[in-house]
PDB file of C-alpha atoms in Angstrom:
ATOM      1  CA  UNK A   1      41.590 -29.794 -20.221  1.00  0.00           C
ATOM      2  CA  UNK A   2      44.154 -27.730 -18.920  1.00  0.00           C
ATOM      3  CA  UNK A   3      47.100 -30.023 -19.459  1.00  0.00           C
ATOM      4  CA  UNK A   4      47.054 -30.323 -22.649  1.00  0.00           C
ATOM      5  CA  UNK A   5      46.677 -26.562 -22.710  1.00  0.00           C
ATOM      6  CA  UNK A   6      50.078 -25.789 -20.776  1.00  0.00           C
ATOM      7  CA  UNK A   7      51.332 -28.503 -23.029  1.00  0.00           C
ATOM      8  CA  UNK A   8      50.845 -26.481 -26.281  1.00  0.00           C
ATOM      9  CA  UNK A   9      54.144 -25.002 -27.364  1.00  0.00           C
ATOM     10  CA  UNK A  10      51.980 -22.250 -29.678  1.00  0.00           C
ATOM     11  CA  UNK A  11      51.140 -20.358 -26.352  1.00  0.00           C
ATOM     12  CA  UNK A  12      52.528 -17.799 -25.075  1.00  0.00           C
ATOM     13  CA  UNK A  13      53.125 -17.299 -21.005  1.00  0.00           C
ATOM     14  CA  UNK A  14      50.688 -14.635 -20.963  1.00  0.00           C
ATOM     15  CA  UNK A  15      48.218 -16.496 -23.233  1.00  0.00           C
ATOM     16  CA  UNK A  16      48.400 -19.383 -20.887  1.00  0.00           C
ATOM     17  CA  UNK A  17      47.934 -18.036 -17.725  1.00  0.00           C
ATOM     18  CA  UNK A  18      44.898 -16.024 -19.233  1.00  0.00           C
ATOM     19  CA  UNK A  19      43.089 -19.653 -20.139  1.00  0.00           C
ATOM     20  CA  UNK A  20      44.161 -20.463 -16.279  1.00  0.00           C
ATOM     21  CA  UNK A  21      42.494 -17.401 -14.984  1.00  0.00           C
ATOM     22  CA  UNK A  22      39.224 -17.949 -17.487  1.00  0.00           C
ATOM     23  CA  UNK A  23      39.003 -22.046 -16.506  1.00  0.00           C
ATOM     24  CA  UNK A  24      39.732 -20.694 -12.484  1.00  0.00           C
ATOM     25  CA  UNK A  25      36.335 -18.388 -13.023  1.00  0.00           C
ATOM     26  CA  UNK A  26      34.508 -21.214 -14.771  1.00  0.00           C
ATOM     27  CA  UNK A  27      35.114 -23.784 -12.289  1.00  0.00           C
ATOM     28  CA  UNK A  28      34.841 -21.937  -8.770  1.00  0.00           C
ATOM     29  CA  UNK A  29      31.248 -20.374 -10.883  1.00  0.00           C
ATOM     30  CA  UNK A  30      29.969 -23.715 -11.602  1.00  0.00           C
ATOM     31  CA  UNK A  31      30.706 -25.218  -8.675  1.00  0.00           C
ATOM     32  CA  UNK A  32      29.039 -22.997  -6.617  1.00  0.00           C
ATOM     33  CA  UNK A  33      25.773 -22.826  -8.746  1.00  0.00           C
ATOM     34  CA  UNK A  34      25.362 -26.435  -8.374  1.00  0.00           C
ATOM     35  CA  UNK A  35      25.746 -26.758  -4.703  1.00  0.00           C
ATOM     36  CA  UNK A  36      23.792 -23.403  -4.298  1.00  0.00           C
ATOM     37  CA  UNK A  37      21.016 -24.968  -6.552  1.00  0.00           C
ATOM     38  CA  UNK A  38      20.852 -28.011  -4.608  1.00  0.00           C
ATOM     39  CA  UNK A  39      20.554 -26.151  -1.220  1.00  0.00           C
ATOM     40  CA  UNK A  40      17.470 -24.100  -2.858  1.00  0.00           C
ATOM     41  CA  UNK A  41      15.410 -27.093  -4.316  1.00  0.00           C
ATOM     42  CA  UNK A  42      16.032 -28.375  -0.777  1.00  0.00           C
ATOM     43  CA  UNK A  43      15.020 -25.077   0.601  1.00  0.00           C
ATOM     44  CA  UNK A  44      12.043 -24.552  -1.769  1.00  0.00           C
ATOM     45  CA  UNK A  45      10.770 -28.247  -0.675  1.00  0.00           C
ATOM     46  CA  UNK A  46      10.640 -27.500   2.864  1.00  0.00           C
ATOM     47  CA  UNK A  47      13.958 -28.620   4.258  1.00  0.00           C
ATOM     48  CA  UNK A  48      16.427 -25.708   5.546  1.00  0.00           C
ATOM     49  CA  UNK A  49      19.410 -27.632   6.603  1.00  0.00           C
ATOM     50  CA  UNK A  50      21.343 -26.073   3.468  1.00  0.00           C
ATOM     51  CA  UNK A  51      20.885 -22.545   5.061  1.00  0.00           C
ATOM     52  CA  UNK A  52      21.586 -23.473   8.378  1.00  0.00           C
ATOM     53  CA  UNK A  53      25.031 -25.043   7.206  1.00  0.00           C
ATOM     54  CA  UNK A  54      25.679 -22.019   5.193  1.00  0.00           C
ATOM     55  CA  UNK A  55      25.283 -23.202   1.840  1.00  0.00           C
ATOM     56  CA  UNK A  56      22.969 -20.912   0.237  1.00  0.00           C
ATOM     57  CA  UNK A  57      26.292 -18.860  -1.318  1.00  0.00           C
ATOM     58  CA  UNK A  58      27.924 -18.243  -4.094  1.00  0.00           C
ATOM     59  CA  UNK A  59      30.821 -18.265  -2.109  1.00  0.00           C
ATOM     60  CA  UNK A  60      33.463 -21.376  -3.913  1.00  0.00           C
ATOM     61  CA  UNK A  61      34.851 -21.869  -0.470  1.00  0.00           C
ATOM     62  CA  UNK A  62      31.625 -23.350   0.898  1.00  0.00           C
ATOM     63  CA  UNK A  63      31.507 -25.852  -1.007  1.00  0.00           C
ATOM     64  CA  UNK A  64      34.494 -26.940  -3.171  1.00  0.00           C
ATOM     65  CA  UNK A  65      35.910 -30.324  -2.502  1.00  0.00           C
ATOM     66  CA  UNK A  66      39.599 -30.293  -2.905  1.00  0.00           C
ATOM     67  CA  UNK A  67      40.420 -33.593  -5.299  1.00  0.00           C
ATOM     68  CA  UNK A  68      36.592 -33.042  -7.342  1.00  0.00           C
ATOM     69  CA  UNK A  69      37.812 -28.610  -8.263  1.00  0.00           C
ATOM     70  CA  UNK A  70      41.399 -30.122  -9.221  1.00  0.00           C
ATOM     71  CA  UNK A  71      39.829 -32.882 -11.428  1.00  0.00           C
ATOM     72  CA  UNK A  72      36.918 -30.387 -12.897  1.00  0.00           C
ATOM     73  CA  UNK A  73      39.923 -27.827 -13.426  1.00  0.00           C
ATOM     74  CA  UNK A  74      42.493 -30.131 -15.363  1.00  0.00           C
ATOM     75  CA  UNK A  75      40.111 -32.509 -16.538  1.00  0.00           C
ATOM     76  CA  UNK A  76      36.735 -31.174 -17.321  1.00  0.00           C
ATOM     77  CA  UNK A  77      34.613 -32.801 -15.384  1.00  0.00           C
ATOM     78  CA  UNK A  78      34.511 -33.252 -11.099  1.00  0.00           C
ATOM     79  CA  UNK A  79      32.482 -32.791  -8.139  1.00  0.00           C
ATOM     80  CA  UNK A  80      32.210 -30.091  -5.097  1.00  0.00           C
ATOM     81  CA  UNK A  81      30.805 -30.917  -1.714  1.00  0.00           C
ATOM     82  CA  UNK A  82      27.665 -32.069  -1.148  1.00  0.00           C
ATOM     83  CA  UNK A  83      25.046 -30.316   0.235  1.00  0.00           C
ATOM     84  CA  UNK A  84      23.606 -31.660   3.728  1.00  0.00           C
ATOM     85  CA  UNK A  85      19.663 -32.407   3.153  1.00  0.00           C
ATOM     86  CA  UNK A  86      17.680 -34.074   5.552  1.00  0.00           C
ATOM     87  CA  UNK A  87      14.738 -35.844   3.450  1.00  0.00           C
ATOM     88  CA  UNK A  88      12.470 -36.072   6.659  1.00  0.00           C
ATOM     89  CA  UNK A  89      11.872 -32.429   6.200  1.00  0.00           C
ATOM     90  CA  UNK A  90      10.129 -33.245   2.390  1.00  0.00           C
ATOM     91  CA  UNK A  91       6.783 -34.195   2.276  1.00  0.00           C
ATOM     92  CA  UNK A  92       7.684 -36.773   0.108  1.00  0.00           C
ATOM     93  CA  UNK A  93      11.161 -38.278   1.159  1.00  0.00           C
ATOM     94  CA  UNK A  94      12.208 -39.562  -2.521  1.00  0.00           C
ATOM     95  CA  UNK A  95      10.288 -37.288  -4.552  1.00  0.00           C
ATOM     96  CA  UNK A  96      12.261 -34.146  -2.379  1.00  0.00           C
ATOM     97  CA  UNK A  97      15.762 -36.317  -2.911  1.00  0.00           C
ATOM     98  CA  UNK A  98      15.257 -36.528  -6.346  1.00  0.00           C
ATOM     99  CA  UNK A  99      14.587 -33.107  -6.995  1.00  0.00           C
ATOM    100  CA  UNK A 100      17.028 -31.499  -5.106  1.00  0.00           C
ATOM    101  CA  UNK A 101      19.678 -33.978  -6.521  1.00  0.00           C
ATOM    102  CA  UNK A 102      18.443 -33.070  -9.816  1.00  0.00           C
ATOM    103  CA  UNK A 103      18.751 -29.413  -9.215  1.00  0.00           C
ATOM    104  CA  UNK A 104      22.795 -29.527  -9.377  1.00  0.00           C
ATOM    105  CA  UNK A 105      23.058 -30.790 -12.414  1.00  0.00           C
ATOM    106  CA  UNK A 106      20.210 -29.514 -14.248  1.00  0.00           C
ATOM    107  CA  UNK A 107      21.719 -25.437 -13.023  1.00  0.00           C
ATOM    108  CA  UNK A 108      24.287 -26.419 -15.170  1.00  0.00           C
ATOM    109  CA  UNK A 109      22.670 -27.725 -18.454  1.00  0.00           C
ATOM    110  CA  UNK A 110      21.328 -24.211 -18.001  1.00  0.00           C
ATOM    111  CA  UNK A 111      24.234 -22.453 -17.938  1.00  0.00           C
ATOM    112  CA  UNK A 112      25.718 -23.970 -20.294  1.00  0.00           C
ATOM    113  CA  UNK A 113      23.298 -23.174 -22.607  1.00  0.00           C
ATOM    114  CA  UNK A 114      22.902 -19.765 -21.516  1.00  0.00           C
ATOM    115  CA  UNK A 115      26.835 -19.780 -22.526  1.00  0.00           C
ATOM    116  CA  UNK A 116      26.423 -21.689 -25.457  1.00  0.00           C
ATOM    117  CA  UNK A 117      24.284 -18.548 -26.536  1.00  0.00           C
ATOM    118  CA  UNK A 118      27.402 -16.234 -26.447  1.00  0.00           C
ATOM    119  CA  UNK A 119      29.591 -18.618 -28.199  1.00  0.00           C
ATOM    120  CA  UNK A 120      26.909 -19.079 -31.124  1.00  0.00           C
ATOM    121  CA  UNK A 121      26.450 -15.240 -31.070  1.00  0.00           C
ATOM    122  CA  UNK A 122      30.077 -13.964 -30.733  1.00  0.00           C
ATOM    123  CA  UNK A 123      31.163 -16.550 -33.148  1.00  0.00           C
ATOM    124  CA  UNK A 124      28.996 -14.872 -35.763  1.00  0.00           C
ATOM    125  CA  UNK A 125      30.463 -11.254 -35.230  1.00  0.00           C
ATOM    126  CA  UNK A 126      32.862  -9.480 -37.540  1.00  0.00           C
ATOM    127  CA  UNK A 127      35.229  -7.096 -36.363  1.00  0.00           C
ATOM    128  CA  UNK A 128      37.079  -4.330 -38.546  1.00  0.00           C
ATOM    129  CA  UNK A 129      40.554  -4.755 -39.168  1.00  0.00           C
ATOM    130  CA  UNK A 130      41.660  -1.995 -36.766  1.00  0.00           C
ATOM    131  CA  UNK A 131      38.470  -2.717 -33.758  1.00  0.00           C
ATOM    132  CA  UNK A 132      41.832  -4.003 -31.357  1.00  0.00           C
ATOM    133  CA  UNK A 133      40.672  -3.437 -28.386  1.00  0.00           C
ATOM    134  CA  UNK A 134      36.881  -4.646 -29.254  1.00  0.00           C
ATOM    135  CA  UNK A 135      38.230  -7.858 -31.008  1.00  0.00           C
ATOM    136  CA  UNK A 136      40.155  -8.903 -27.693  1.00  0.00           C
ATOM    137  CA  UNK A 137      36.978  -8.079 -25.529  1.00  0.00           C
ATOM    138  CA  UNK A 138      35.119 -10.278 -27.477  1.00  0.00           C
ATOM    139  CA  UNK A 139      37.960 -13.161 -27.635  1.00  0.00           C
ATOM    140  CA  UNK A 140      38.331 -13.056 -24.140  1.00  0.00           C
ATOM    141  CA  UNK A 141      34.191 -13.527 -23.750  1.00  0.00           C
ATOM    142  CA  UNK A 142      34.022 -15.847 -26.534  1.00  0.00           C
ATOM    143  CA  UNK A 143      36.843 -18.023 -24.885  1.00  0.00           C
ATOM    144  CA  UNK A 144      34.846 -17.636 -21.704  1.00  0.00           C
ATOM    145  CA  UNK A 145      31.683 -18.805 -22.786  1.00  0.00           C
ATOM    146  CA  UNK A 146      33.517 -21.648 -24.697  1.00  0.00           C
ATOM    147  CA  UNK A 147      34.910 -22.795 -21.130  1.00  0.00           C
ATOM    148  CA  UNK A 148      31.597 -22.454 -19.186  1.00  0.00           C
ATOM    149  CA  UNK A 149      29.746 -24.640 -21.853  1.00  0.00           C
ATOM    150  CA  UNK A 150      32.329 -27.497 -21.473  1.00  0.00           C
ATOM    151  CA  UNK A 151      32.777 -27.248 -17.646  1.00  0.00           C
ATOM    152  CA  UNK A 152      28.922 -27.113 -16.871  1.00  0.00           C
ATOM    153  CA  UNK A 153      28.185 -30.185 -19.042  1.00  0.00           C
ATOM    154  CA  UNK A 154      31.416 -31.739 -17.668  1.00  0.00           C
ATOM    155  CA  UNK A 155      30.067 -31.065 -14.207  1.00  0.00           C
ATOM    156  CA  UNK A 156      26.390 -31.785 -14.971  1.00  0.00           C
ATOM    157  CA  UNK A 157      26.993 -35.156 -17.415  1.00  0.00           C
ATOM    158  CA  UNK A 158      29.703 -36.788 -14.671  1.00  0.00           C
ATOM    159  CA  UNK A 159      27.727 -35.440 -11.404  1.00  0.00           C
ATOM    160  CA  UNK A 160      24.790 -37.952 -13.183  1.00  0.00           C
ATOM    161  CA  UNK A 161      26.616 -40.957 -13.347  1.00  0.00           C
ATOM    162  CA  UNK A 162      24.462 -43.118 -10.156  1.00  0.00           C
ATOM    163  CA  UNK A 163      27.405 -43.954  -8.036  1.00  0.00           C
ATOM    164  CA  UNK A 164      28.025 -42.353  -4.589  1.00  0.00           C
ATOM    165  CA  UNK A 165      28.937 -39.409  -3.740  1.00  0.00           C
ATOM    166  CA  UNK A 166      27.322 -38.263  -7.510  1.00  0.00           C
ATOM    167  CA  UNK A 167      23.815 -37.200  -7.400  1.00  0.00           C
ATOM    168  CA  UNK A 168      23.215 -39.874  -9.671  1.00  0.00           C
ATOM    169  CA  UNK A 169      23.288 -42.005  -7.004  1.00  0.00           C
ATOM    170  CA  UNK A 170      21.344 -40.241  -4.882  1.00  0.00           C
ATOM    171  CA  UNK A 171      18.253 -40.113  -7.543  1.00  0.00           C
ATOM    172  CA  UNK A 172      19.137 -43.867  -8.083  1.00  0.00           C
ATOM    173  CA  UNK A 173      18.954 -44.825  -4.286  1.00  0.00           C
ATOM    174  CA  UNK A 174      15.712 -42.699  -3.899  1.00  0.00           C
ATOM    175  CA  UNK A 175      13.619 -44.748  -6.689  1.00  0.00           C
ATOM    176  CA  UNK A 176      14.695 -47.514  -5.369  1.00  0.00           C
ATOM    177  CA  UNK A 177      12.930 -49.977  -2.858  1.00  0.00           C
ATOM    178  CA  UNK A 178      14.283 -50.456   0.514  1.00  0.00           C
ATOM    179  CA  UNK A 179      15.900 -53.754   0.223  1.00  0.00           C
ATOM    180  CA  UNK A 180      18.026 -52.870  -2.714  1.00  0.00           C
ATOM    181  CA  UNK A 181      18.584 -49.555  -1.467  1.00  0.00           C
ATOM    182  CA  UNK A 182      20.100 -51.002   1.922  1.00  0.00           C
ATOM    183  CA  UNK A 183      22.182 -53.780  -0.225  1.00  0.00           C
ATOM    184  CA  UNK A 184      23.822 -50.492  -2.434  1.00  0.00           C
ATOM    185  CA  UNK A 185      24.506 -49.110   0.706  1.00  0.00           C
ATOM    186  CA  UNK A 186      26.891 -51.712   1.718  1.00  0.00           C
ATOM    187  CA  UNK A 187      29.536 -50.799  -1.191  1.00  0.00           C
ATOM    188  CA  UNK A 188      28.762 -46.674  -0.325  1.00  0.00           C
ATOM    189  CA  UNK A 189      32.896 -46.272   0.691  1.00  0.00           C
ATOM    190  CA  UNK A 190      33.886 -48.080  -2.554  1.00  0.00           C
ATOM    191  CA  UNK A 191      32.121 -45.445  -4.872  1.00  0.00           C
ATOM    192  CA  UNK A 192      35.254 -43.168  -4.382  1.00  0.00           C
ATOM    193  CA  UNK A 193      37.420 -45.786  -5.788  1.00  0.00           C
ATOM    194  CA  UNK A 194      35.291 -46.623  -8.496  1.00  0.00           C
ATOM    195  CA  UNK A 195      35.022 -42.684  -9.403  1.00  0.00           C
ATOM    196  CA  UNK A 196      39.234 -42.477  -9.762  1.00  0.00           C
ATOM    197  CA  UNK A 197      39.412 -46.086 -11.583  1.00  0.00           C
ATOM    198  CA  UNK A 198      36.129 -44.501 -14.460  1.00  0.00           C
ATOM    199  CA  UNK A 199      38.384 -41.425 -14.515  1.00  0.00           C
ATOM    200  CA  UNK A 200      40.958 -43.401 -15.623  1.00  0.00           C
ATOM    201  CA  UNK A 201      39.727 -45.432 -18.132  1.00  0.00           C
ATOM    202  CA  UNK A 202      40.292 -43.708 -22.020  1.00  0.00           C
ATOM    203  CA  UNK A 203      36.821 -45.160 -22.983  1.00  0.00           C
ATOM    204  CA  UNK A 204      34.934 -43.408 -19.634  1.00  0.00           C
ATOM    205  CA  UNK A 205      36.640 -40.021 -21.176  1.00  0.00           C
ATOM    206  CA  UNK A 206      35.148 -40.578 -24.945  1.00  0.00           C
ATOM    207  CA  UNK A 207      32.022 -41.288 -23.689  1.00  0.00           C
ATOM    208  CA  UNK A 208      31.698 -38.001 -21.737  1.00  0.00           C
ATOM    209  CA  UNK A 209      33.414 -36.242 -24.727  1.00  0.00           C
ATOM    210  CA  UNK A 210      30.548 -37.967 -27.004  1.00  0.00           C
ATOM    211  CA  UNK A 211      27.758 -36.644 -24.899  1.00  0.00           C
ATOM    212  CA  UNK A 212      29.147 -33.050 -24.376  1.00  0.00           C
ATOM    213  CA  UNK A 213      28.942 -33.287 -28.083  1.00  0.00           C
ATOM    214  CA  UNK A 214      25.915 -34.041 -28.908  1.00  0.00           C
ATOM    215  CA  UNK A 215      24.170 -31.786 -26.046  1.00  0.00           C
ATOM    216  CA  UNK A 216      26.282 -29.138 -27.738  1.00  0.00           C
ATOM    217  CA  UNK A 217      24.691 -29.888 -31.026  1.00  0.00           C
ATOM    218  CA  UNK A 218      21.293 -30.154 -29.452  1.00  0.00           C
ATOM    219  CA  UNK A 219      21.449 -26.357 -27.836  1.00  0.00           C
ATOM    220  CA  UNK A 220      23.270 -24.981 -31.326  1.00  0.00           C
ATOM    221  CA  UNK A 221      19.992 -26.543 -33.592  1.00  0.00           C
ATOM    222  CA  UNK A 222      17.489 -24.882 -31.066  1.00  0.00           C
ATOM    223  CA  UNK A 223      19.749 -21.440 -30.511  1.00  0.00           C
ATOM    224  CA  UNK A 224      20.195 -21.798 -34.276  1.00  0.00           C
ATOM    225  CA  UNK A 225      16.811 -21.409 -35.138  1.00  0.00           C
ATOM    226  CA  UNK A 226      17.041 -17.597 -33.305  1.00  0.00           C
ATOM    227  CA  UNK A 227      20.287 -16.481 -33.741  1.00  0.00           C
ATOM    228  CA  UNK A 228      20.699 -17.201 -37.757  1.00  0.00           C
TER     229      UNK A 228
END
């Protein structure tokens, strides 16, 4: 994401470090809604380990993981760290795991359609010829918005994907029975490998690029139906 943006010769210095202070706010915002939502679902089920470890914030520096903001920030898509939960707290062990490992990912869908809204709705604006200053508001919130779609569904697509430390695993694990589940857990330390060699791979990138798209065509037919 932002490579390819310090790559392009038809920036200008100023231009670019805008897009790295706009993809900065997106990132350290979306990370921090998904660990906060996980430590509320958590919270909201009965279990208050999240608040005792200081993870009900908005505060980025709770929870970002170093290598997961870095690959969110140049890549798209990445991680933060996770939220302690203990599921003896739930009154149902795998129905409170898979809720609260939902609620990460499923903050962001939301936001990014909450942003999606703005894009759909400043995109659709005219400006007069001499509105300066109100045209560069709204390019500055339409770029915004732009980011904050593709970072949330980044975040929420590749935070699905059932191999550990990705909530996806941890919805995967909790459906599981106890004999398989013990079996996964053998491999656990090898997920982070598998994570860097996926991130790797040109395919693994299309494939997240071809569901971002078709979410994003999803939200535009239903905000569609209001805006236009």
């Amino acid at each position: 994401m932002l490579l390819s943006l310090l790559r392009d010769g038809s920036l200008s210095g100023g231009e670019k470090l805008l897009y790295i202070l706009v993809i900065a706010f997106c990132v350290l915002l979306s990370l921090s809604v998904h660990e906060l939502s996980h430590g509320l679902v958590a919270y909201w089920m009965g279990d208050k380990t999240a608040k005792y470890s200081g993870r009900l914030s908005l505060n980025p520096l709770h929870h970002l993981d170093p290598f997961g903001a870095i690959c969110l920030f140049l890549f798209g898509f990445g991680w933060a760290k996770p939220v302690p939960v203990n599921p003896w707290n739930f009154n149902s062990k795998k129905g409170g795991m898979v809720l609260t490992s939902l609620g990460g990912p499923l903050s962001n869908f939301l936001m990014a359609f909450l942003a999606e809204i703005g894009v759909v709705a400043l995109g659709s604006m005219t400006f007069a010829s001499n509105a300066g200053f109100s045209f560069q508001l709204a390019t500055v919130c339409y770029m915004l918005c732009r980011y904050m779609v593709m970072i949330n569904l980044g975040l929420g697509m590749f935070n699905l994907i059932p191999i550990p430390p990705l909530d996806g695993s941890k919805i995967l694990n909790a459906l599981l029975p106890a004999r398989i589940y013990f079996k996964i857990m053998e491999y656990e330390r090898y997920g982070f490998i598998v994570l860097i060699l996926l991130i790797n791979l040109p395919i693994f990138n299309e494939l997240l690029f071809r569901g971002e798209s078709a979410i994003m065509a999803f939200y535009d037919m239903i905000i569609g139906t209001f805006i236009h």
